[in-house]
mmCIF file of C-alpha atoms in Angstrom:
data_model
loop_
_atom_site.group_PDB
_atom_site.id
_atom_site.type_symbol
_atom_site.label_atom_id
_atom_site.label_comp_id
_atom_site.label_asym_id
_atom_site.label_seq_id
_atom_site.Cartn_x
_atom_site.Cartn_y
_atom_site.Cartn_z
ATOM 1 C CA UNK U 1 21.944 -18.119 7.824
ATOM 2 C CA UNK U 2 21.404 -14.251 7.539
ATOM 3 C CA UNK U 3 20.117 -15.048 3.888
ATOM 4 C CA UNK U 4 17.941 -17.394 5.287
ATOM 5 C CA UNK U 5 16.422 -15.175 7.876
ATOM 6 C CA UNK U 6 16.039 -12.698 5.753
ATOM 7 C CA UNK U 7 14.140 -14.601 3.376
ATOM 8 C CA UNK U 8 11.884 -16.040 5.835
ATOM 9 C CA UNK U 9 11.028 -12.633 7.195
ATOM 10 C CA UNK U 10 9.950 -11.768 3.441
ATOM 11 C CA UNK U 11 7.752 -14.545 3.495
ATOM 12 C CA UNK U 12 5.957 -13.861 6.393
ATOM 13 C CA UNK U 13 5.572 -10.153 4.795
ATOM 14 C CA UNK U 14 3.930 -11.658 1.594
ATOM 15 C CA UNK U 15 1.464 -13.661 3.816
ATOM 16 C CA UNK U 16 0.281 -10.986 6.331
ATOM 17 C CA UNK U 17 1.247 -7.877 4.167
ATOM 18 C CA UNK U 18 -0.378 -5.168 2.235
ATOM 19 C CA UNK U 19 -4.451 -5.618 1.495
ATOM 20 C CA UNK U 20 -4.247 -3.417 -1.531
ATOM 21 C CA UNK U 21 -4.970 -4.900 -5.245
ATOM 22 C CA UNK U 22 -1.756 -5.859 -6.795
ATOM 23 C CA UNK U 23 -1.524 -5.556 -10.339
ATOM 24 C CA UNK U 24 2.315 -6.997 -11.431
ATOM 25 C CA UNK U 25 3.963 -7.415 -14.485
ATOM 26 C CA UNK U 26 6.429 -9.947 -12.577
ATOM 27 C CA UNK U 27 4.709 -12.630 -11.135
ATOM 28 C CA UNK U 28 5.795 -16.331 -9.400
ATOM 29 C CA UNK U 29 6.559 -18.626 -12.435
ATOM 30 C CA UNK U 30 4.701 -22.183 -12.207
ATOM 31 C CA UNK U 31 6.589 -25.242 -12.117
ATOM 32 C CA UNK U 32 9.414 -23.315 -10.779
ATOM 33 C CA UNK U 33 13.116 -25.049 -10.621
ATOM 34 C CA UNK U 34 15.455 -22.829 -8.634
ATOM 35 C CA UNK U 35 18.147 -25.903 -9.073
ATOM 36 C CA UNK U 36 17.869 -25.732 -12.603
ATOM 37 C CA UNK U 37 17.869 -21.926 -12.807
ATOM 38 C CA UNK U 38 20.758 -21.509 -10.688
ATOM 39 C CA UNK U 39 22.767 -23.940 -13.013
ATOM 40 C CA UNK U 40 21.861 -21.998 -16.015
ATOM 41 C CA UNK U 41 22.920 -18.562 -14.513
ATOM 42 C CA UNK U 42 26.353 -20.255 -13.269
ATOM 43 C CA UNK U 43 26.839 -21.384 -16.981
ATOM 44 C CA UNK U 44 25.818 -17.942 -18.296
ATOM 45 C CA UNK U 45 28.245 -16.065 -15.900
ATOM 46 C CA UNK U 46 31.434 -18.498 -16.797
ATOM 47 C CA UNK U 47 30.572 -18.039 -20.627
ATOM 48 C CA UNK U 48 33.365 -16.599 -22.292
ATOM 49 C CA UNK U 49 31.807 -12.718 -22.816
ATOM 50 C CA UNK U 50 28.821 -13.566 -20.422
ATOM 51 C CA UNK U 51 25.490 -14.423 -21.649
ATOM 52 C CA UNK U 52 23.541 -11.529 -20.191
ATOM 53 C CA UNK U 53 20.400 -12.540 -22.359
ATOM 54 C CA UNK U 54 20.013 -15.758 -19.852
ATOM 55 C CA UNK U 55 20.562 -13.756 -16.897
ATOM 56 C CA UNK U 56 17.849 -11.426 -17.866
ATOM 57 C CA UNK U 57 15.329 -14.307 -19.112
ATOM 58 C CA UNK U 58 15.368 -15.925 -15.853
ATOM 59 C CA UNK U 59 15.881 -12.799 -13.092
ATOM 60 C CA UNK U 60 13.078 -10.466 -14.432
ATOM 61 C CA UNK U 61 10.710 -13.353 -15.216
ATOM 62 C CA UNK U 62 10.897 -14.849 -11.649
ATOM 63 C CA UNK U 63 9.623 -13.034 -8.224
ATOM 64 C CA UNK U 64 11.449 -11.676 -5.829
ATOM 65 C CA UNK U 65 10.745 -14.861 -3.394
ATOM 66 C CA UNK U 66 11.891 -17.033 -6.703
ATOM 67 C CA UNK U 67 15.103 -15.142 -7.155
ATOM 68 C CA UNK U 68 16.239 -15.602 -3.313
ATOM 69 C CA UNK U 69 15.623 -19.356 -3.955
ATOM 70 C CA UNK U 70 17.922 -19.226 -6.975
ATOM 71 C CA UNK U 71 20.482 -17.311 -4.538
ATOM 72 C CA UNK U 72 20.558 -20.156 -2.056
ATOM 73 C CA UNK U 73 20.684 -22.912 -4.438
ATOM 74 C CA UNK U 74 23.463 -20.792 -6.393
ATOM 75 C CA UNK U 75 25.537 -20.412 -3.270
ATOM 76 C CA UNK U 76 24.961 -24.167 -2.599
ATOM 77 C CA UNK U 77 26.356 -25.189 -5.938
ATOM 78 C CA UNK U 78 28.934 -22.983 -6.588
ATOM 79 C CA UNK U 79 30.310 -22.078 -3.353
ATOM 80 C CA UNK U 80 29.870 -18.514 -3.587
ATOM 81 C CA UNK U 81 27.447 -15.489 -3.610
ATOM 82 C CA UNK U 82 25.346 -14.997 -6.442
ATOM 83 C CA UNK U 83 25.241 -11.006 -5.990
ATOM 84 C CA UNK U 84 28.834 -11.076 -5.868
ATOM 85 C CA UNK U 85 28.948 -13.174 -8.928
ATOM 86 C CA UNK U 86 26.461 -10.726 -10.860
ATOM 87 C CA UNK U 87 28.470 -7.857 -9.886
ATOM 88 C CA UNK U 88 31.497 -9.044 -11.264
ATOM 89 C CA UNK U 89 30.222 -10.022 -14.969
ATOM 90 C CA UNK U 90 27.457 -7.490 -15.423
ATOM 91 C CA UNK U 91 28.217 -3.680 -16.054
ATOM 92 C CA UNK U 92 26.356 -0.286 -16.273
ATOM 93 C CA UNK U 93 22.465 0.026 -16.574
ATOM 94 C CA UNK U 94 22.039 -3.545 -16.676
ATOM 95 C CA UNK U 95 24.004 -4.181 -13.712
ATOM 96 C CA UNK U 96 22.193 -1.523 -11.552
ATOM 97 C CA UNK U 97 18.668 -2.973 -12.946
ATOM 98 C CA UNK U 98 19.553 -6.778 -12.044
ATOM 99 C CA UNK U 99 21.089 -5.820 -8.556
ATOM 100 C CA UNK U 100 18.094 -3.744 -7.716
ATOM 101 C CA UNK U 101 15.583 -7.372 -8.661
ATOM 102 C CA UNK U 102 18.200 -9.168 -6.012
ATOM 103 C CA UNK U 103 16.295 -6.888 -3.223
ATOM 104 C CA UNK U 104 12.771 -6.985 -1.821
ATOM 105 C CA UNK U 105 10.856 -3.897 -2.980
ATOM 106 C CA UNK U 106 11.037 -2.468 0.613
ATOM 107 C CA UNK U 107 15.287 -3.070 0.550
ATOM 108 C CA UNK U 108 15.412 -1.638 -2.955
ATOM 109 C CA UNK U 109 13.175 1.207 -1.860
ATOM 110 C CA UNK U 110 15.604 1.931 1.395
ATOM 111 C CA UNK U 111 18.517 1.471 -0.363
ATOM 112 C CA UNK U 112 17.503 4.279 -3.252
ATOM 113 C CA UNK U 113 16.229 6.663 -0.291
ATOM 114 C CA UNK U 114 19.641 6.010 1.527
ATOM 115 C CA UNK U 115 21.563 6.657 -1.889
ATOM 116 C CA UNK U 116 19.301 9.911 -2.586
ATOM 117 C CA UNK U 117 21.082 11.433 1.034
ATOM 118 C CA UNK U 118 24.667 10.011 0.211
ATOM 119 C CA UNK U 119 27.748 12.425 -0.084
ATOM 120 C CA UNK U 120 27.616 16.066 -0.403
ATOM 121 C CA UNK U 121 24.313 17.133 -1.728
ATOM 122 C CA UNK U 122 20.874 15.583 -1.714
ATOM 123 C CA UNK U 123 19.176 13.881 -4.508
ATOM 124 C CA UNK U 124 15.949 15.635 -3.374
ATOM 125 C CA UNK U 125 13.768 14.595 -6.839
ATOM 126 C CA UNK U 126 14.394 11.080 -5.750
ATOM 127 C CA UNK U 127 13.513 11.474 -2.026
ATOM 128 C CA UNK U 128 10.596 13.495 -2.840
ATOM 129 C CA UNK U 129 9.290 10.525 -5.306
ATOM 130 C CA UNK U 130 10.022 7.695 -2.490
ATOM 131 C CA UNK U 131 8.703 9.356 0.430
ATOM 132 C CA UNK U 132 5.452 11.187 -1.396
ATOM 133 C CA UNK U 133 4.274 7.700 -3.177
ATOM 134 C CA UNK U 134 4.899 4.954 -0.740
ATOM 135 C CA UNK U 135 1.634 4.161 1.217
ATOM 136 C CA UNK U 136 1.389 3.970 5.078
ATOM 137 C CA UNK U 137 2.424 0.117 5.004
ATOM 138 C CA UNK U 138 5.222 0.629 2.613
ATOM 139 C CA UNK U 139 6.613 3.383 5.113
ATOM 140 C CA UNK U 140 6.697 1.111 7.928
ATOM 141 C CA UNK U 141 8.188 -1.504 6.039
ATOM 142 C CA UNK U 142 10.813 0.828 4.567
ATOM 143 C CA UNK U 143 11.630 2.464 7.827
ATOM 144 C CA UNK U 144 12.167 -1.320 9.446
ATOM 145 C CA UNK U 145 14.216 -2.332 6.777
ATOM 146 C CA UNK U 146 16.224 0.761 6.553
ATOM 147 C CA UNK U 147 17.144 0.284 10.331
ATOM 148 C CA UNK U 148 18.455 -3.528 9.696
ATOM 149 C CA UNK U 149 20.179 -2.540 6.118
ATOM 150 C CA UNK U 150 22.103 0.600 7.421
ATOM 151 C CA UNK U 151 21.897 0.641 11.269
ATOM 152 C CA UNK U 152 20.136 4.095 10.953
ATOM 153 C CA UNK U 153 16.973 5.652 11.887
ATOM 154 C CA UNK U 154 15.398 6.943 8.490
ATOM 155 C CA UNK U 155 13.878 9.885 10.267
ATOM 156 C CA UNK U 156 17.575 10.917 11.828
ATOM 157 C CA UNK U 157 18.707 11.027 8.422
ATOM 158 C CA UNK U 158 16.360 12.635 6.345
ATOM 159 C CA UNK U 159 16.168 15.393 9.596
ATOM 160 C CA UNK U 160 19.969 15.442 9.202
ATOM 161 C CA UNK U 161 19.621 15.913 5.459
ATOM 162 C CA UNK U 162 16.814 18.017 4.907
ATOM 163 C CA UNK U 163 15.623 21.333 6.471
ATOM 164 C CA UNK U 164 12.625 23.945 7.013
ATOM 165 C CA UNK U 165 9.058 22.844 5.839
ATOM 166 C CA UNK U 166 10.296 20.246 3.548
ATOM 167 C CA UNK U 167 12.259 18.447 6.000
ATOM 168 C CA UNK U 168 8.928 18.862 8.279
ATOM 169 C CA UNK U 169 6.589 17.383 5.425
ATOM 170 C CA UNK U 170 8.600 14.549 4.698
ATOM 171 C CA UNK U 171 8.987 13.903 8.531
ATOM 172 C CA UNK U 172 5.413 13.949 8.826
ATOM 173 C CA UNK U 173 5.023 11.565 6.134
ATOM 174 C CA UNK U 174 7.642 9.129 6.954
ATOM 175 C CA UNK U 175 5.940 8.601 10.764
ATOM 176 C CA UNK U 176 3.483 7.012 8.750
ATOM 177 C CA UNK U 177 0.305 8.796 10.726
ATOM 178 C CA UNK U 178 -2.150 8.493 7.923
ATOM 179 C CA UNK U 179 -5.552 7.212 8.656
ATOM 180 C CA UNK U 180 -6.982 4.224 7.151
ATOM 181 C CA UNK U 181 -9.539 4.910 4.761
ATOM 182 C CA UNK U 182 -12.781 4.169 6.341
ATOM 183 C CA UNK U 183 -16.685 3.066 5.174
ATOM 184 C CA UNK U 184 -18.131 6.131 6.322
ATOM 185 C CA UNK U 185 -17.989 9.718 4.901
ATOM 186 C CA UNK U 186 -17.553 12.524 7.147
ATOM 187 C CA UNK U 187 -18.931 15.187 5.131
ATOM 188 C CA UNK U 188 -18.202 17.888 7.851
ATOM 189 C CA UNK U 189 -14.687 16.819 8.454
ATOM 190 C CA UNK U 190 -14.171 16.828 4.322
ATOM 191 C CA UNK U 191 -15.722 20.430 4.257
ATOM 192 C CA UNK U 192 -13.963 21.727 7.320
ATOM 193 C CA UNK U 193 -10.749 20.524 5.844
ATOM 194 C CA UNK U 194 -11.364 21.856 2.626
ATOM 195 C CA UNK U 195 -11.931 25.578 4.375
ATOM 196 C CA UNK U 196 -8.625 25.128 6.625
ATOM 197 C CA UNK U 197 -6.634 24.379 3.687
ATOM 198 C CA UNK U 198 -8.424 27.577 1.631
ATOM 199 C CA UNK U 199 -7.912 29.629 4.831
ATOM 200 C CA UNK U 200 -4.258 28.490 5.697
ATOM 201 C CA UNK U 201 -3.315 29.538 1.977
ATOM 202 C CA UNK U 202 -4.832 31.154 -0.897
ATOM 203 C CA UNK U 203 -7.197 33.337 1.435
ATOM 204 C CA UNK U 204 -4.575 34.513 3.492
ATOM 205 C CA UNK U 205 -1.199 36.444 3.246
ATOM 206 C CA UNK U 206 1.469 33.790 3.461
ATOM 207 C CA UNK U 207 1.169 30.386 3.859
ATOM 208 C CA UNK U 208 0.270 28.360 7.142
ATOM 209 C CA UNK U 209 2.328 25.445 5.875
ATOM 210 C CA UNK U 210 1.862 23.194 8.902
ATOM 211 C CA UNK U 211 -1.807 23.224 8.483
ATOM 212 C CA UNK U 212 -1.469 21.718 5.376
ATOM 213 C CA UNK U 213 1.463 19.456 6.201
ATOM 214 C CA UNK U 214 -1.024 17.823 8.948
ATOM 215 C CA UNK U 215 -4.097 17.391 6.655
ATOM 216 C CA UNK U 216 -2.018 15.888 3.810
ATOM 217 C CA UNK U 217 0.133 13.434 6.031
ATOM 218 C CA UNK U 218 -2.985 12.510 8.233
ATOM 219 C CA UNK U 219 -6.090 12.282 6.707
ATOM 220 C CA UNK U 220 -6.696 8.991 4.141
ATOM 221 C CA UNK U 221 -6.417 9.091 0.690
ATOM 222 C CA UNK U 222 -9.945 8.603 -0.148
ATOM 223 C CA UNK U 223 -11.048 11.282 2.362
ATOM 224 C CA UNK U 224 -8.246 13.923 0.626
ATOM 225 C CA UNK U 225 -9.604 13.006 -2.796
ATOM 226 C CA UNK U 226 -12.921 14.458 -1.915
ATOM 227 C CA UNK U 227 -11.418 17.271 0.374
ATOM 228 C CA UNK U 228 -9.748 18.301 -3.066
ATOM 229 C CA UNK U 229 -12.691 18.165 -4.785
ATOM 230 C CA UNK U 230 -14.795 20.498 -2.132
ATOM 231 C CA UNK U 231 -11.767 22.928 -1.922
ATOM 232 C CA UNK U 232 -12.815 24.336 -5.446
ATOM 233 C CA UNK U 233 -15.838 25.461 -3.914
ATOM 234 C CA UNK U 234 -14.045 27.641 -1.330
ATOM 235 C CA UNK U 235 -11.101 28.390 -3.689
ATOM 236 C CA UNK U 236 -10.651 30.041 -7.404
ATOM 237 C CA UNK U 237 -7.746 27.581 -7.949
ATOM 238 C CA UNK U 238 -7.786 23.770 -7.507
ATOM 239 C CA UNK U 239 -5.323 22.251 -4.941
ATOM 240 C CA UNK U 240 -2.171 21.859 -7.514
ATOM 241 C CA UNK U 241 -2.807 25.419 -8.983
ATOM 242 C CA UNK U 242 -3.001 26.672 -5.086
ATOM 243 C CA UNK U 243 0.533 24.860 -4.315
ATOM 244 C CA UNK U 244 1.955 26.396 -7.242
ATOM 245 C CA UNK U 245 0.844 29.965 -6.085
ATOM 246 C CA UNK U 246 1.665 29.481 -2.171
ATOM 247 C CA UNK U 247 4.956 27.526 -1.854
ATOM 248 C CA UNK U 248 8.124 27.055 -4.103
ATOM 249 C CA UNK U 249 11.178 24.780 -4.612
ATOM 250 C CA UNK U 250 11.254 21.250 -3.066
ATOM 251 C CA UNK U 251 8.255 22.072 -1.043
ATOM 252 C CA UNK U 252 6.164 22.653 -3.686
ATOM 253 C CA UNK U 253 7.303 19.463 -5.751
ATOM 254 C CA UNK U 254 6.400 17.468 -2.653
ATOM 255 C CA UNK U 255 2.923 18.637 -2.046
ATOM 256 C CA UNK U 256 2.455 18.499 -5.934
ATOM 257 C CA UNK U 257 3.796 14.813 -5.678
ATOM 258 C CA UNK U 258 1.271 14.215 -2.828
ATOM 259 C CA UNK U 259 -1.575 15.209 -4.655
ATOM 260 C CA UNK U 260 -0.639 13.525 -7.654
ATOM 261 C CA UNK U 261 -0.244 10.300 -6.047
ATOM 262 C CA UNK U 262 -3.499 10.452 -3.807
ATOM 263 C CA UNK U 263 -5.469 11.297 -7.069
ATOM 264 C CA UNK U 264 -3.865 8.730 -9.342
ATOM 265 C CA UNK U 265 -0.506 7.047 -8.324
ATOM 266 C CA UNK U 266 -0.215 4.853 -11.404
ATOM 267 C CA UNK U 267 -0.469 7.740 -13.668
ATOM 268 C CA UNK U 268 1.949 9.817 -11.549
ATOM 269 C CA UNK U 269 4.480 7.235 -12.079
ATOM 270 C CA UNK U 270 3.205 7.164 -15.880
ATOM 271 C CA UNK U 271 4.043 10.823 -16.163
ATOM 272 C CA UNK U 272 7.391 10.419 -14.454
ATOM 273 C CA UNK U 273 8.458 7.017 -17.197
ATOM 274 C CA UNK U 274 7.422 9.494 -19.984
ATOM 275 C CA UNK U 275 9.262 12.526 -18.558
ATOM 276 C CA UNK U 276 12.257 10.686 -18.051
ATOM 277 C CA UNK U 277 12.183 8.854 -21.683
ATOM 278 C CA UNK U 278 11.150 12.271 -23.434
ATOM 279 C CA UNK U 279 14.784 13.148 -24.600
ATOM 280 C CA UNK U 280 17.183 11.175 -27.061
ATOM 281 C CA UNK U 281 18.721 9.192 -24.065
ATOM 282 C CA UNK U 282 16.472 8.078 -21.203
ATOM 283 C CA UNK U 283 17.026 9.253 -17.769
ATOM 284 C CA UNK U 284 18.084 5.455 -16.828
ATOM 285 C CA UNK U 285 18.186 6.262 -12.877
ATOM 286 C CA UNK U 286 14.459 7.144 -12.901
ATOM 287 C CA UNK U 287 13.432 4.587 -15.361
ATOM 288 C CA UNK U 288 15.445 1.647 -13.773
ATOM 289 C CA UNK U 289 13.890 2.876 -10.164
ATOM 290 C CA UNK U 290 10.180 2.780 -11.453
ATOM 291 C CA UNK U 291 10.596 -0.648 -13.121
ATOM 292 C CA UNK U 292 12.147 -2.457 -10.290
ATOM 293 C CA UNK U 293 10.299 -1.042 -7.639
ATOM 294 C CA UNK U 294 6.829 -1.237 -9.216
ATOM 295 C CA UNK U 295 6.951 -4.399 -11.196
ATOM 296 C CA UNK U 296 5.694 -6.501 -8.445
ATOM 297 C CA UNK U 297 3.105 -3.863 -7.116
ATOM 298 C CA UNK U 298 1.532 -1.852 -9.767
ATOM 299 C CA UNK U 299 3.493 -1.650 -13.068
ATOM 300 C CA UNK U 300 0.407 -3.413 -15.127
ATOM 301 C CA UNK U 301 -1.781 -0.321 -14.164
ATOM 302 C CA UNK U 302 1.057 2.234 -14.655
ATOM 303 C CA UNK U 303 1.356 0.483 -18.569
ATOM 304 C CA UNK U 304 -2.620 1.091 -19.104
ATOM 305 C CA UNK U 305 -1.919 4.953 -17.960
ATOM 306 C CA UNK U 306 1.013 5.248 -20.208
ATOM 307 C CA UNK U 307 -1.022 4.308 -23.030
ATOM 308 C CA UNK U 308 -3.999 6.360 -22.363
ATOM 309 C CA UNK U 309 -1.910 9.607 -21.515
ATOM 310 C CA UNK U 310 0.629 9.258 -24.141
ATOM 311 C CA UNK U 311 -1.307 7.143 -26.927
ATOM 312 C CA UNK U 312 1.747 5.153 -27.288
ATOM 313 C CA UNK U 313 2.646 2.205 -25.052
ATOM 314 C CA UNK U 314 5.477 1.855 -22.400
ATOM 315 C CA UNK U 315 6.874 -1.115 -24.433
ATOM 316 C CA UNK U 316 6.984 0.822 -27.524
ATOM 317 C CA UNK U 317 8.648 4.027 -25.741
ATOM 318 C CA UNK U 318 10.869 1.959 -23.827
ATOM 319 C CA UNK U 319 11.887 0.462 -27.209
ATOM 320 C CA UNK U 320 12.488 3.789 -29.091
ATOM 321 C CA UNK U 321 14.800 5.091 -26.034
ATOM 322 C CA UNK U 322 16.837 2.415 -24.869
ATOM 323 C CA UNK U 323 19.155 0.047 -26.278
ATOM 324 C CA UNK U 324 21.310 -3.176 -25.728
ATOM 325 C CA UNK U 325 20.988 -5.613 -22.651
ATOM 326 C CA UNK U 326 19.404 -2.902 -20.665
ATOM 327 C CA UNK U 327 16.499 -2.211 -23.088
ATOM 328 C CA UNK U 328 15.547 -6.268 -23.287
ATOM 329 C CA UNK U 329 15.607 -6.247 -19.175
ATOM 330 C CA UNK U 330 13.274 -3.508 -19.010
ATOM 331 C CA UNK U 331 11.115 -4.862 -21.790
ATOM 332 C CA UNK U 332 10.932 -8.183 -20.042
ATOM 333 C CA UNK U 333 9.843 -6.446 -16.866
ATOM 334 C CA UNK U 334 7.150 -4.319 -18.475
ATOM 335 C CA UNK U 335 5.687 -7.675 -19.647
ATOM 336 C CA UNK U 336 4.569 -7.022 -22.903
ATOM 337 C CA UNK U 337 3.183 -4.584 -25.333
ATOM 338 C CA UNK U 338 -0.541 -2.597 -25.125
#
């Protein structure tokens, strides 16, 4: 019953959810037959040596709600939980990717944030990416799901795991107090914010970080893009250069991530993917996280930015830097070559 309730909740979100235009590579498949898919997955799991290809073909080509339908059908047929069965039959990077797909986007994001704060030490890089790149609506939903999954408040966990101005910035973002975009351009406020950012940083000795946090966590994204443009008329440096001069460490990385996402979120993710696949062995954790969390959101646009920036398609780069069944699953999520 819990599974049914969770699924119905997700359906409601899909209907009344984010109004941002989506550019997914994974979309609901027409003529969907969950019974047939569940039977094929059951056979694939029971096959000697496991038929990974069939599992990849089905689960990377269905939307989240369709995957949930398959899980229901599987449970009715096999009298066991499909996620547990997948866990027992897959391994390594492929297992991580497929199990990630069995969560909704918000559940996946919440799990990744939780994992970044688990045990000794924090994986700040993941925490920064997850919190600084998500929209107000996404953060509100992540907080709700986080509480549901882990019986804890996301704010409390972040406060307990981070410190100083870095913690203050993340908490300000997670509160999701960002203004919604407006059709009215307030030039006076743009100028006021641009000057405030300059006077809180480059103009003075030391940085008034609180002012930066307030402006960057509360203003709408279109407004901030205009602020950064106006900022150049006050400061000899652009906003990113100013951040590098004024703050260091995780706070610097967080502000840089925010500015990159305000200016072009899909380019930010394209650069993260390129960086993760620079060396011979790909940083699989980063690649998996971006491909799984963005495939039903904006991976098509990320692909376009990747090709523009790298002069090589994301598909080709994945082919060059990964291998085996994990590679097949990533290429399927990628949805084609450019």
